[in-house]
Each structure stands twice: as structure tokens, then as C-alpha cells.
Amino acid sequence: VGNRLTDSLVIYGIASSGIQSNGVSLARKIVEKQKKRYFTRLPSGRTIGEALLTPCVLYSPLVEALFEEGVDVKYIQPITGHGFAKVMRKKIPLRYVIDNLPVPQEEFKFMQAVGPVEDEEAYKVWNMGIGLVVIAPEADKIKVGKAAKKSNLGSYMLGFTEKGEREVLITEKNITYKPK
């Protein structure tokens, strides 16, 4: 999937369960500087250690559900390894505009605050609450939502694709990621 990627498509985000294995080295570096380390309490009462050990979401049931619902999937990309910069992995001249971010889980907010970690680094290192992006037509919005619900996952309309230089723009945070 990816050879049908064009402009004027919607970027749907599928929720993560938390850190999910990307950016763990940075997370450990931050947490280990805290007085109570992994036992530091988050606002919910959970410890940061518990939050970081939340199991990863497996997205294969979602992918199956997308196809069962008849979603015209143009591209699927996990947000691992390079965070939101990974959205532009396909090497074609296309701009990915993210203009509707969900609120990330509390562990990300905590690590950003105490790190401190600026937004540009956080959205490149961590998934910030989105584990997978699905790019498909806007007409499939309800189908994407149904597939996510069947898989017990949240889904969001994050943004859109447009003609332009290959880059990811996160407008709310004034962040631009360009290929290296």
C-alpha cells in the first residue's frame, strides 16, 4: 500500500496505548533523574513506571477491520522510530498537514514537562498518542471510525495531504519535519 498516495486525502490517526517502544531511551533518561524514579506518580495516580509498561497495541485487527469495512486505504504507517516525521516515509513530493492533534497521554505530558522536552523533539521521538496513521479518502471517515471501534481503538482525523514539497507540517505546534 502506498503507490496510490496522492493529495487531497485525509490523514487518520489511530490511538496508541502509550509509549509503545519508541523513544524508550529518552524516557528512561528523564525518569531516572526523578527523585522517585519509576515510582513517580502521575496525575491519574498511576506511576510513570506503570505507564511506560503499558502493553503495545497490535494493529493487525484494525487493518483487517479497515478492509472488512471497505476503506480505500492509500497508505498505512506506524508512528514508531521517528514519531510524526515517519508519516512522510514514502518518497514522493507530498505535504502531510497535521492540523488536529489529539491530547497525548499523561506520561508524554509529564516527560515533556520534567525533561524538559520541546514539542519538536517530542513529536519526532514519541508517538504522542497516535500509534498508526491511515491515509484514505474523506468519504471513508465513518468506515475508518467503525474499523477503529471494532478494534477497541480511538481514531482521529489528523489532517490531510496536499501537493508540495515532501514534509510533515504540524500546524498547531509550528513544527515542520523535512527528509534528511
PDB file of C-alpha atoms in Angstrom, residues 91-174:
ATOM      1  CA  LYS A  91       9.473   9.197  -1.074  1.00  0.00           C
ATOM      2  CA  ILE A  92       7.086  11.277  -3.168  1.00  0.00           C
ATOM      3  CA  PRO A  93       6.587  15.066  -3.331  1.00  0.00           C
ATOM      4  CA  LEU A  94       3.658  15.381  -0.947  1.00  0.00           C
ATOM      5  CA  ARG A  95       2.996  17.601   2.057  1.00  0.00           C
ATOM      6  CA  TYR A  96       1.338  15.995   5.080  1.00  0.00           C
ATOM      7  CA  VAL A  97      -0.511  18.644   7.065  1.00  0.00           C
ATOM      8  CA  ILE A  98      -1.407  17.701  10.641  1.00  0.00           C
ATOM      9  CA  ASP A  99      -3.831  20.326  11.938  1.00  0.00           C
ATOM     10  CA  ASN A 100      -5.891  18.415  14.511  1.00  0.00           C
ATOM     11  CA  LEU A 101      -3.826  16.721  17.203  1.00  0.00           C
ATOM     12  CA  PRO A 102      -5.418  14.685  19.994  1.00  0.00           C
ATOM     13  CA  VAL A 103      -4.305  15.310  23.554  1.00  0.00           C
ATOM     14  CA  PRO A 104      -1.415  12.920  24.289  1.00  0.00           C
ATOM     15  CA  GLN A 105      -1.445  10.583  27.290  1.00  0.00           C
ATOM     16  CA  GLU A 106      -0.321  11.947  30.631  1.00  0.00           C
ATOM     17  CA  GLU A 107       3.063  10.199  30.520  1.00  0.00           C
ATOM     18  CA  PHE A 108       4.054  12.248  27.467  1.00  0.00           C
ATOM     19  CA  LYS A 109       2.976  15.496  29.130  1.00  0.00           C
ATOM     20  CA  PHE A 110       4.918  14.529  32.260  1.00  0.00           C
ATOM     21  CA  MET A 111       8.101  13.682  30.359  1.00  0.00           C
ATOM     22  CA  GLN A 112       7.874  16.859  28.295  1.00  0.00           C
ATOM     23  CA  ALA A 113       7.474  18.975  31.437  1.00  0.00           C
ATOM     24  CA  VAL A 114      10.217  17.415  33.568  1.00  0.00           C
ATOM     25  CA  GLY A 115      12.614  16.569  30.725  1.00  0.00           C
ATOM     26  CA  PRO A 116      12.184  19.211  29.583  1.00  0.00           C
ATOM     27  CA  VAL A 117      11.436  18.105  26.021  1.00  0.00           C
ATOM     28  CA  GLU A 118      10.309  20.639  23.418  1.00  0.00           C
ATOM     29  CA  ASP A 119       7.387  19.790  21.126  1.00  0.00           C
ATOM     30  CA  GLU A 120       9.596  19.412  18.050  1.00  0.00           C
ATOM     31  CA  GLU A 121      11.655  16.670  19.705  1.00  0.00           C
ATOM     32  CA  ALA A 122       8.671  15.036  21.455  1.00  0.00           C
ATOM     33  CA  TYR A 123       6.680  14.630  18.232  1.00  0.00           C
ATOM     34  CA  LYS A 124       9.752  13.226  16.475  1.00  0.00           C
ATOM     35  CA  VAL A 125      10.802  10.784  19.218  1.00  0.00           C
ATOM     36  CA  TRP A 126       7.457   9.658  20.665  1.00  0.00           C
ATOM     37  CA  ASN A 127       4.122   8.782  19.097  1.00  0.00           C
ATOM     38  CA  MET A 128       2.349  11.347  21.324  1.00  0.00           C
ATOM     39  CA  GLY A 129      -0.839   9.258  21.434  1.00  0.00           C
ATOM     40  CA  ILE A 130      -1.011   8.163  17.784  1.00  0.00           C
ATOM     41  CA  GLY A 131       0.401   4.729  17.013  1.00  0.00           C
ATOM     42  CA  LEU A 132      -0.598   4.418  13.363  1.00  0.00           C
ATOM     43  CA  VAL A 133      -1.713   6.660  10.522  1.00  0.00           C
ATOM     44  CA  VAL A 134      -4.074   5.555   7.801  1.00  0.00           C
ATOM     45  CA  ILE A 135      -4.392   7.737   4.733  1.00  0.00           C
ATOM     46  CA  ALA A 136      -7.669   7.358   2.873  1.00  0.00           C
ATOM     47  CA  PRO A 137     -10.386   9.488   1.253  1.00  0.00           C
ATOM     48  CA  GLU A 138     -12.567  11.708   3.442  1.00  0.00           C
ATOM     49  CA  ALA A 139     -15.582   9.729   2.189  1.00  0.00           C
ATOM     50  CA  ASP A 140     -14.310   6.780   4.279  1.00  0.00           C
ATOM     51  CA  LYS A 141     -14.411   8.723   7.576  1.00  0.00           C
ATOM     52  CA  ILE A 142     -17.305   6.689   9.028  1.00  0.00           C
ATOM     53  CA  LYS A 143     -15.788   3.390   7.860  1.00  0.00           C
ATOM     54  CA  VAL A 144     -12.427   4.234   9.476  1.00  0.00           C
ATOM     55  CA  GLY A 145     -14.256   5.077  12.712  1.00  0.00           C
ATOM     56  CA  LYS A 146     -16.171   1.778  12.611  1.00  0.00           C
ATOM     57  CA  ALA A 147     -12.992  -0.214  11.996  1.00  0.00           C
ATOM     58  CA  ALA A 148     -11.262   1.509  14.921  1.00  0.00           C
ATOM     59  CA  LYS A 149     -14.257   0.930  17.192  1.00  0.00           C
ATOM     60  CA  LYS A 150     -14.353  -2.787  16.222  1.00  0.00           C
ATOM     61  CA  SER A 151     -10.698  -2.938  17.274  1.00  0.00           C
ATOM     62  CA  ASN A 152     -11.334  -1.025  20.529  1.00  0.00           C
ATOM     63  CA  LEU A 153      -9.172   1.868  19.367  1.00  0.00           C
ATOM     64  CA  GLY A 154      -9.719   5.590  19.090  1.00  0.00           C
ATOM     65  CA  SER A 155      -9.465   7.276  15.710  1.00  0.00           C
ATOM     66  CA  TYR A 156      -8.958  10.906  14.764  1.00  0.00           C
ATOM     67  CA  MET A 157      -8.938  12.985  11.608  1.00  0.00           C
ATOM     68  CA  LEU A 158      -5.454  14.453  11.988  1.00  0.00           C
ATOM     69  CA  GLY A 159      -5.106  16.354   8.748  1.00  0.00           C
ATOM     70  CA  PHE A 160      -4.693  15.989   5.021  1.00  0.00           C
ATOM     71  CA  THR A 161      -2.270  15.526   2.151  1.00  0.00           C
ATOM     72  CA  GLU A 162      -1.554  18.223  -0.399  1.00  0.00           C
ATOM     73  CA  LYS A 163       0.754  18.782  -3.352  1.00  0.00           C
ATOM     74  CA  GLY A 164       4.043  20.276  -2.341  1.00  0.00           C
ATOM     75  CA  GLU A 165       7.483  19.668  -1.017  1.00  0.00           C
ATOM     76  CA  ARG A 166       7.901  16.380   0.873  1.00  0.00           C
ATOM     77  CA  GLU A 167       7.417  17.348   4.514  1.00  0.00           C
ATOM     78  CA  VAL A 168       5.219  16.946   7.572  1.00  0.00           C
ATOM     79  CA  LEU A 169       3.682  20.126   8.992  1.00  0.00           C
ATOM     80  CA  ILE A 170       2.187  20.063  12.476  1.00  0.00           C
ATOM     81  CA  THR A 171       0.444  23.405  12.306  1.00  0.00           C
ATOM     82  CA  GLU A 172      -0.775  23.592  15.935  1.00  0.00           C
ATOM     83  CA  LYS A 173       2.794  23.253  17.190  1.00  0.00           C
ATOM     84  CA  ASN A 174       4.517  25.205  14.370  1.00  0.00           C
TER      85      ASN A 174
END
